[in-house]
XYZ file of C-alpha atoms in Angstrom:
590
model
C 0.000 0.000 0.000
C 2.867 2.365 0.853
C 4.574 1.567 -2.455
C 1.348 2.285 -4.324
C 0.928 5.660 -2.575
C 4.565 6.528 -3.251
C 4.178 5.742 -6.953
C 0.991 7.830 -7.075
C 2.723 10.733 -5.303
C 5.688 10.539 -7.689
C 3.342 10.524 -10.669
C 1.442 13.576 -9.353
C 4.726 15.367 -8.696
C 5.820 14.714 -12.276
C 2.525 16.088 -13.592
C 2.834 19.171 -11.354
C 6.399 19.719 -12.556
C 5.361 19.502 -16.220
C 2.427 21.880 -15.662
C 4.645 24.287 -13.721
C 7.269 24.254 -16.443
C 4.587 24.874 -19.088
C 3.159 27.812 -17.096
C 6.609 29.331 -16.599
C 7.498 28.912 -20.273
C 4.170 30.394 -21.356
C 4.505 33.384 -19.023
C 8.142 33.844 -20.020
C 7.249 33.718 -23.720
C 4.530 36.356 -23.193
C 7.001 38.536 -21.294
C 9.612 38.059 -23.984
C 7.060 39.034 -26.623
C 6.239 42.217 -24.701
C 9.928 43.055 -24.374
C 10.356 42.549 -28.133
C 7.332 44.788 -28.762
C 8.789 47.363 -26.378
C 12.072 47.342 -28.266
C 10.210 47.660 -31.548
C 8.210 50.608 -30.192
C 11.412 52.234 -29.011
C 13.052 51.662 -32.395
C 10.028 53.129 -34.159
C 10.164 56.243 -31.987
C 13.866 56.618 -32.677
C 13.083 56.007 -36.327
C 10.591 58.913 -36.340
C 13.086 61.205 -34.620
C 15.746 60.245 -37.171
C 13.392 61.073 -40.066
C 12.616 64.456 -38.551
C 16.272 65.054 -37.858
C 17.262 64.259 -41.435
C 14.502 66.561 -42.724
C 15.819 69.359 -40.554
C 19.296 68.654 -41.844
C 18.119 69.002 -45.457
C 16.611 72.423 -44.664
C 19.768 73.364 -42.823
C 22.029 72.245 -45.649
C 19.970 74.177 -48.246
C 20.062 77.244 -46.020
C 23.844 76.891 -45.739
C 24.018 76.774 -49.552
C 21.901 79.957 -49.823
C 23.929 81.718 -47.148
C 27.234 80.860 -48.829
C 26.018 81.829 -52.222
C 24.657 85.148 -50.929
C 27.942 85.888 -49.195
C 29.793 85.279 -52.390
C 27.411 87.601 -54.266
C 27.694 90.348 -51.662
C 31.397 90.202 -50.998
C 32.806 88.394 -54.005
C 34.783 86.116 -51.723
C 34.953 82.593 -53.160
C 35.431 81.021 -49.678
C 31.708 81.480 -49.171
C 31.152 78.983 -51.962
C 32.640 76.113 -49.868
C 29.475 75.630 -47.862
C 27.489 75.753 -51.091
C 29.666 73.118 -52.738
C 29.514 70.749 -49.711
C 25.787 71.171 -49.112
C 24.802 69.215 -52.204
C 26.599 66.117 -51.058
C 25.163 66.466 -47.553
C 21.657 66.969 -48.885
C 21.980 63.829 -51.016
C 23.223 61.845 -48.035
C 20.379 63.080 -45.837
C 17.905 62.400 -48.601
C 19.240 58.839 -48.956
C 18.876 58.264 -45.215
C 15.300 59.503 -45.244
C 14.505 57.268 -48.176
C 15.801 54.229 -46.278
C 13.997 55.244 -43.088
C 10.638 55.701 -44.824
C 10.768 52.837 -47.314
C 7.852 51.084 -45.504
C 5.753 54.271 -45.554
C 4.198 54.930 -48.962
C 2.896 58.383 -47.996
C 6.313 59.560 -46.896
C 7.910 58.025 -49.982
C 5.518 59.984 -52.175
C 6.197 63.223 -50.318
C 9.921 62.489 -50.404
C 9.821 62.294 -54.184
C 8.060 65.644 -54.349
C 10.621 67.099 -51.943
C 13.407 65.688 -54.066
C 12.085 67.469 -57.207
C 11.857 70.745 -55.271
C 15.448 70.340 -54.005
C 16.684 69.558 -57.503
C 14.811 72.599 -58.783
C 16.328 74.749 -56.043
C 19.866 73.680 -56.899
C 19.105 74.192 -60.574
C 18.409 77.795 -59.784
C 21.781 77.984 -58.040
C 23.591 76.558 -61.030
C 21.917 78.759 -63.618
C 22.820 82.067 -61.957
C 26.179 81.163 -60.603
C 28.213 83.715 -62.845
C 25.765 86.616 -63.093
C 25.148 87.984 -59.635
C 22.608 90.614 -60.699
C 20.703 88.110 -62.710
C 20.740 85.644 -59.731
C 19.442 88.290 -57.351
C 16.618 89.019 -59.742
C 15.937 85.331 -60.367
C 16.036 84.396 -56.708
C 13.580 87.139 -55.808
C 11.250 85.902 -58.513
C 11.460 82.057 -58.105
C 14.035 80.984 -55.474
C 12.100 82.181 -52.496
C 8.989 80.479 -53.812
C 10.745 77.093 -54.224
C 12.309 77.390 -50.784
C 8.911 78.015 -49.262
C 7.564 74.935 -51.024
C 10.509 72.895 -49.681
C 9.770 74.080 -46.156
C 6.095 73.358 -46.653
C 6.852 69.785 -47.873
C 9.238 69.244 -44.986
C 6.545 70.436 -42.594
C 4.074 67.983 -44.130
C 6.508 65.154 -43.685
C 7.243 66.246 -40.129
C 3.528 66.433 -39.407
C 3.072 62.914 -40.723
C 5.986 61.655 -38.625
C 4.566 63.462 -35.594
C 1.260 61.629 -35.975
C 3.144 58.347 -36.283
C 5.323 59.373 -33.343
C 2.302 59.868 -31.103
C 0.998 56.384 -31.929
C 4.418 54.854 -31.410
C 4.924 56.689 -28.138
C 1.520 55.430 -26.982
C 2.423 51.849 -27.933
C 5.789 52.280 -26.257
C 4.189 53.527 -23.053
C 1.635 50.734 -23.195
C 4.308 48.048 -23.647
C 6.531 49.713 -21.068
C 3.720 49.606 -18.490
C 2.820 45.916 -19.045
C 6.301 44.470 -19.428
C 7.293 44.860 -15.735
C 3.937 43.367 -14.799
C 4.609 40.289 -16.888
C 8.138 40.056 -15.527
C 6.799 40.228 -11.975
C 4.125 37.694 -12.900
C 6.794 35.262 -14.106
C 8.743 35.722 -10.898
C 5.595 35.412 -8.770
C 4.364 32.258 -10.519
C 7.849 30.785 -10.360
C 8.046 31.499 -6.645
C 4.580 29.999 -6.055
C 5.480 26.852 -7.994
C 8.804 26.597 -6.179
C 7.039 26.925 -2.816
C 4.362 24.393 -3.777
C 7.013 22.022 -5.087
C 8.994 22.439 -1.899
C 5.917 21.733 0.235
C 5.051 18.688 -1.856
C 8.612 17.373 -1.810
C 8.848 18.052 1.917
C 5.547 16.219 2.477
C 6.715 13.287 0.349
C 10.052 13.311 2.137
C 8.360 13.138 5.550
C 6.060 10.376 4.306
C 9.104 8.612 2.903
C 10.826 8.949 6.272
C 7.788 7.442 7.976
C 7.665 4.681 5.382
C 11.371 4.018 5.854
C 10.851 3.904 9.605
C 7.990 1.426 9.208
C 10.092 -0.489 6.681
C 12.962 -0.742 9.160
C 10.546 -1.952 11.840
C 9.031 -4.403 9.368
C 12.477 -5.583 8.308
C 13.474 -6.088 11.927
C 10.206 -7.984 12.512
C 10.968 -10.156 9.491
C 14.482 -10.795 10.796
C 13.107 -11.781 14.195
C 10.396 -13.914 12.549
C 13.079 -15.683 10.511
C 15.046 -16.381 13.682
C 11.943 -17.649 15.525
C 10.708 -19.625 12.529
C 14.193 -20.947 11.795
C 14.028 -19.958 8.121
C 15.669 -17.432 5.796
C 14.966 -15.629 2.527
C 17.102 -14.976 -0.530
C 16.883 -13.192 -3.878
C 18.656 -14.356 -7.043
C 18.837 -11.839 -9.920
C 19.103 -14.055 -13.012
C 20.002 -11.129 -15.290
C 22.962 -9.976 -13.153
C 23.639 -13.379 -11.535
C 23.620 -11.720 -8.113
C 22.391 -13.390 -4.903
C 21.294 -11.654 -1.717
C 20.974 -13.597 1.540
C 18.999 -12.486 4.567
C 20.908 -12.417 7.864
C 19.404 -15.700 9.017
C 20.671 -17.541 5.929
C 24.169 -17.166 7.330
C 22.954 -18.299 10.750
C 21.527 -21.466 9.167
C 25.093 -22.161 8.007
C 26.297 -21.650 11.582
C 27.954 -18.304 10.763
C 27.571 -14.655 11.652
C 25.645 -12.519 9.089
C 27.531 -11.357 5.978
C 30.852 -13.035 6.741
C 31.192 -13.844 3.021
C 29.790 -12.560 -0.263
C 26.687 -14.490 -1.265
C 27.454 -16.567 -4.366
C 26.167 -19.790 -5.851
C 29.517 -21.503 -5.318
C 29.803 -20.473 -1.662
C 26.277 -21.712 -1.008
C 26.939 -25.137 -2.532
C 30.113 -25.352 -0.462
C 27.988 -26.071 2.645
C 25.918 -28.852 1.020
C 26.504 -32.413 2.251
C 28.581 -34.442 -0.270
C 25.822 -37.075 -0.601
C 23.288 -34.373 -1.556
C 25.648 -32.158 -3.580
C 24.831 -33.516 -7.042
C 21.039 -33.336 -6.671
C 21.141 -29.921 -4.976
C 23.613 -28.473 -7.480
C 21.462 -29.651 -10.400
C 18.294 -28.184 -8.851
C 19.908 -24.762 -8.360
C 21.638 -24.817 -11.755
C 18.310 -25.589 -13.432
C 16.808 -22.419 -11.943
C 18.087 -20.391 -14.897
C 16.501 -22.895 -17.311
C 13.234 -23.589 -15.488
C 13.045 -20.080 -13.977
C 11.760 -21.697 -10.820
C 12.888 -23.821 -7.874
C 10.558 -26.579 -6.721
C 10.721 -27.588 -3.060
C 13.942 -29.499 -2.469
C 15.279 -31.110 0.718
C 19.016 -31.437 1.302
C 21.566 -31.523 4.087
C 24.302 -29.064 4.929
C 27.368 -29.291 7.122
C 27.711 -26.286 9.402
C 31.013 -24.773 10.453
C 30.932 -26.813 13.679
C 30.437 -29.958 11.497
C 26.839 -30.401 12.632
C 24.576 -31.800 9.916
C 21.280 -29.960 9.409
C 18.359 -30.649 7.071
C 17.169 -27.708 4.943
C 14.288 -27.178 2.529
C 14.449 -24.509 -0.181
C 11.784 -23.263 -2.593
C 11.741 -20.339 -5.031
C 9.430 -18.579 -7.451
C 10.076 -16.345 -10.464
C 9.145 -12.653 -10.456
C 9.847 -9.814 -12.910
C 10.712 -6.490 -11.260
C 9.928 -2.999 -12.566
C 13.251 -2.962 -14.455
C 12.062 -6.042 -16.384
C 14.683 -8.179 -14.660
C 13.975 -11.827 -13.856
C 14.552 -12.602 -10.185
C 13.947 -15.699 -8.074
C 12.576 -14.993 -4.588
C 13.075 -17.984 -2.337
C 13.008 -19.206 1.229
C 15.121 -21.771 3.040
C 13.901 -23.457 6.218
C 15.708 -25.602 8.746
C 13.528 -28.745 8.903
C 15.908 -30.829 10.982
C 13.456 -31.102 13.880
C 10.631 -32.088 11.533
C 12.800 -34.710 9.833
C 13.866 -36.158 13.201
C 10.246 -36.184 14.394
C 9.143 -37.895 11.160
C 11.797 -40.550 11.583
C 10.760 -41.128 15.200
C 7.069 -41.115 14.232
C 7.722 -43.518 11.365
C 9.525 -45.874 13.734
C 6.729 -45.603 16.295
C 4.085 -46.193 13.594
C 6.001 -49.233 12.435
C 6.151 -50.546 16.000
C 2.462 -49.708 16.498
C 1.431 -51.443 13.286
C 3.469 -54.473 14.299
C 1.966 -54.477 17.785
C -1.559 -54.013 16.378
C -1.007 -56.836 13.959
C 0.286 -59.060 16.738
C -2.621 -58.021 18.962
C -5.183 -58.742 16.231
C -3.575 -62.100 15.548
C -3.523 -62.818 19.264
C -7.175 -61.822 19.688
C -8.189 -63.899 16.719
C -6.140 -66.886 17.815
C -7.212 -66.523 21.433
C -10.848 -66.345 20.426
C -10.509 -69.498 18.335
C -8.478 -71.221 21.040
C -11.119 -70.345 23.634
C -13.860 -71.815 21.460
C -12.384 -75.311 21.597
C -12.489 -75.807 25.403
C -15.831 -73.990 25.520
C -17.189 -76.384 22.902
C -16.038 -79.331 25.040
C -17.583 -77.792 28.160
C -20.915 -77.342 26.362
C -20.672 -80.925 24.989
C -20.116 -82.419 28.438
C -22.885 -80.238 29.886
C -25.212 -81.496 27.155
C -24.318 -85.128 27.955
C -24.806 -84.600 31.693
C -28.233 -83.046 31.006
C -29.163 -85.988 28.801
C -27.861 -88.875 30.960
C -27.154 -87.693 34.488
C -29.653 -84.893 35.123
C -32.057 -87.159 37.056
C -29.253 -88.253 39.351
C -28.484 -84.643 40.388
C -29.887 -83.063 43.487
C -31.970 -79.938 43.218
C -28.953 -77.843 44.136
C -26.881 -79.612 41.490
C -29.571 -78.970 38.876
C -29.534 -75.244 39.761
C -25.782 -75.188 39.461
C -26.025 -76.942 36.111
C -28.469 -74.353 34.768
C -26.137 -71.576 35.818
C -23.223 -73.346 34.088
C -25.299 -73.568 30.860
C -26.128 -69.834 30.996
C -22.497 -68.932 31.723
C -21.243 -71.088 28.839
C -23.783 -69.475 26.485
C -22.666 -66.002 27.563
C -19.055 -67.041 27.046
C -19.809 -68.128 23.468
C -21.605 -64.826 22.746
C -18.661 -62.910 24.212
C -16.144 -64.843 22.121
C -18.238 -64.220 18.962
C -18.414 -60.505 19.770
C -14.657 -60.358 20.315
C -14.143 -62.037 16.949
C -16.364 -59.438 15.309
C -14.555 -56.600 17.068
C -11.156 -57.923 15.973
C -12.406 -58.172 12.399
C -13.329 -54.459 12.412
C -9.615 -53.622 12.856
C -8.900 -55.014 9.420
C -9.179 -51.823 7.337
C -6.835 -53.007 4.595
C -9.823 -54.188 2.552
C -10.408 -52.004 -0.507
C -13.385 -49.670 -0.493
C -16.150 -50.292 -3.018
C -19.545 -48.885 -3.903
C -22.069 -49.981 -1.280
C -25.837 -49.449 -1.611
C -27.052 -48.897 1.949
C -30.633 -49.723 0.925
C -29.480 -53.253 0.083
C -27.450 -53.406 3.296
C -30.510 -52.362 5.353
C -32.705 -54.961 3.612
C -30.136 -57.745 4.175
C -29.771 -56.778 7.846
C -33.549 -56.929 8.369
C -33.655 -60.363 6.741
C -30.909 -61.666 9.041
C -32.828 -60.340 12.074
C -36.209 -61.502 10.733
C -36.802 -64.107 13.506
C -36.072 -61.543 16.241
C -38.230 -58.941 14.465
C -41.154 -61.377 14.213
C -40.730 -62.474 17.810
C -40.835 -58.893 19.154
C -43.323 -57.648 16.524
C -40.835 -54.906 15.649
C -41.282 -52.487 12.735
C -38.206 -51.314 10.809
C -38.622 -48.695 8.051
C -36.084 -47.031 5.773
C -36.005 -45.344 2.363
C -33.748 -43.331 0.102
C -30.457 -44.353 1.699
C -27.351 -43.346 -0.288
C -24.703 -45.369 -2.076
C -21.353 -44.886 -0.351
C -17.798 -46.179 -0.624
C -16.851 -48.653 2.066
C -16.449 -52.250 3.231
C -19.737 -54.136 2.698
C -19.490 -56.680 5.550
C -18.656 -53.909 8.031
C -21.711 -51.922 6.977
C -23.817 -55.100 7.494
C -22.363 -55.394 10.988
C -23.181 -51.717 11.600
C -26.851 -51.994 10.570
C -27.405 -55.362 12.314
C -25.901 -54.133 15.575
C -27.831 -50.838 15.596
C -31.189 -52.451 14.731
C -30.546 -55.300 17.208
C -29.606 -52.761 19.894
C -32.909 -50.873 19.400
C -34.878 -54.141 19.651
C -32.929 -55.311 22.716
C -33.628 -52.108 24.685
C -37.328 -51.946 23.832
C -40.160 -51.204 26.243
C -41.776 -54.382 27.549
C -45.334 -53.252 26.907
C -44.768 -51.755 23.462
C -43.547 -53.223 20.132
C -40.303 -51.546 18.948
C -40.535 -49.086 16.073
C -37.228 -48.309 14.346
C -36.990 -45.623 11.675
C -33.868 -45.080 9.520
C -33.724 -41.663 7.806
C -31.151 -39.946 5.614
C -30.075 -36.411 4.617
C -27.000 -34.561 3.409
C -25.547 -31.909 5.697
C -22.601 -29.516 5.822
C -20.116 -30.197 8.644
C -20.049 -26.587 9.841
C -23.854 -26.633 10.258
C -23.996 -29.621 12.646
C -22.641 -29.236 16.182
C -22.288 -32.999 16.712
C -19.525 -33.279 14.054
C -15.988 -32.511 15.142
C -15.265 -30.787 11.831
C -15.549 -27.011 11.251
C -15.043 -27.184 7.484
C -17.674 -27.021 4.728
C -17.253 -30.708 3.992
C -20.464 -32.569 3.033
C -21.524 -35.641 5.050
C -24.183 -38.366 4.738
C -26.288 -38.217 7.922
C -28.028 -41.538 8.708
C -30.280 -41.534 11.790
C -31.558 -44.631 13.654
C -34.542 -43.599 15.808
C -36.421 -45.957 18.150
C -39.162 -45.821 20.828
C -37.265 -47.862 23.424
C -36.268 -47.200 27.000
C -33.677 -44.560 26.019
C -30.867 -43.498 28.316
C -29.656 -40.540 30.323
C -27.876 -37.826 28.207
C -24.801 -38.081 30.472
C -24.280 -41.635 29.167
C -24.270 -40.635 25.473
C -20.513 -41.264 25.145
C -20.186 -44.171 27.595
C -22.387 -46.480 25.531
C -19.709 -46.690 22.800
C -17.016 -47.955 25.207
C -15.943 -51.594 24.966
C -17.640 -53.885 27.544
C -19.577 -50.922 28.915
C -23.165 -51.678 29.997
C -25.799 -49.268 31.319
C -28.108 -52.022 32.596
C -27.679 -55.219 34.590
C -27.102 -58.348 32.532
C -30.067 -59.979 34.259
C -32.380 -57.275 32.837
C -30.906 -57.000 29.350
C -28.543 -59.581 27.851
C -25.388 -58.563 26.047
C -21.640 -58.116 26.353
C -21.275 -54.344 25.832
C -19.351 -54.875 22.595
C -22.025 -54.093 19.946
C -21.908 -50.272 19.956
C -18.105 -50.333 20.364
C -18.010 -52.334 17.115
C -20.271 -49.720 15.472
C -17.950 -46.896 16.534
C -14.956 -48.825 15.178
C -16.665 -49.383 11.823
C -17.656 -45.718 11.438
C -14.125 -44.642 12.377
C -12.731 -47.037 9.743
C -14.801 -45.072 7.212
C -13.552 -41.664 8.493
C -16.924 -40.756 9.941
C -18.531 -39.896 13.274
C -21.163 -41.592 15.411
C -23.100 -40.086 18.310
C -26.095 -40.911 20.469
C -28.946 -38.805 21.847
C -31.664 -39.909 24.226
C -33.856 -39.395 27.266
C -35.049 -42.045 29.756
C -38.235 -43.720 28.542
C -38.333 -41.501 25.429
C -36.347 -43.608 23.021
C -32.841 -43.332 21.604
C -31.341 -41.787 18.517
C -28.076 -43.046 16.994
C -26.673 -40.796 14.262
C -23.979 -41.922 11.801
C -22.040 -39.349 9.737
C -20.128 -40.588 6.677
C -18.093 -38.219 4.453
C -19.235 -37.977 0.837
C -15.595 -37.930 -0.311
C -12.596 -39.682 1.186
């Protein structure tokens, strides 16, 4: 989240910088344009003054020519003719300057041509009367003064035109001069505002970056401590640069202090156990080809020569520089490996002991049947041939011996059944519980007829399991409901079915959303106290005296064993004299 905010802030800062630069450039360009216009206005004003100055010079030069020529006529001194001779060249030069200055002004160009003709005419008058002074005086009085007046008049017209232009140019100059400082100040002001805003933004980002760095250091320290507590490490392998970075705990897993050597592929493999070196080296070398590291277990030899078991795994990522990097973790699994070895040995011993116990139970049960069979045979012979010779006390004793022998046979048969339920190596197959229920009822048909019992079921599912164990389950549960019936009421046993979710049933020790088959056996018998709901599934446990209700206390223990063999649950609910409810939960998937 912090990285995302930092990227967003950087992006906004870039946008603000671009906008600020555009505003500054725009304002600067406007200011520059005004300065250029100001310079142009100034040049135009100077231009108008130069035109007027050159016009005044022309008048002055012509007057100098007249003055010199008059002096020559009055005094006959040829030195007065110097100013006359030089004036023509000066007039031409001034005229040329004016022509250049007014070349973009058609009105002035037109007037300049007229002025030029008047000047030429005036100098023509000078040239014609140069030798005859009397004639010149007469000619000048007649025409020269008139031409000179026209020259002055034309010069005045041109000056008037320049004055009108000068007023406009001075106005433009003043206008540009007044706005230019404003634009310059505006540039400075906007620049200062943007600098201040940028500073505030950068300062804010810097403080946020400091906070992020502080949190990052705390997070990094937490990760380091977590690695120490969890006995694992992390590493990064840059495939493009072939650079590896180890976390501090990676060195500790090697039995070293952090960063005592530069992390390289070769140095890492140097700690691997010789027997695991080839497989481990191949797995890490194939990272560049597969761009991944599947989970691999190997051993290392620490500096103190202690052998430890490690597990490494890595995954490929592409960073923002488009570089391929493997981010991996390494965990010390020595304790887990040792525990697995111990557990495997214990399981082996347990399986062997269970097998021996099952074989012993089975053999013992069969071995017990032989002397019991002989006892029952001799009892039968005594009853047939010697019963009349027994006293009344002897006959009572004999009846008790018969009952005890019968109970012993039932107990041995139940033990055989219980030992058979431990054999879970049989393969599971599809079992239709409707057929199982029907078969169980048929096997108990004599007992059902004798007690006038009613057993109903419908819509039971097909499940995976061991058929003969399911027959045992149904026979025992139905038989149990008949056995603990009310004396004055025929037993009614109802078997129902529904699918439920584990998390929705409090009686299942499973908080997942796994789906179970729920099969309920409900009867109208004598029931039991709720406190005994778990005791009734214990081996040889009985809630009633054997004189009242026959049995060995093995039946429901067998049922619990069968359900457990099928990864299910069994529970009982009841109230005294209100019947019992046995519920079997079988998972829909194993």
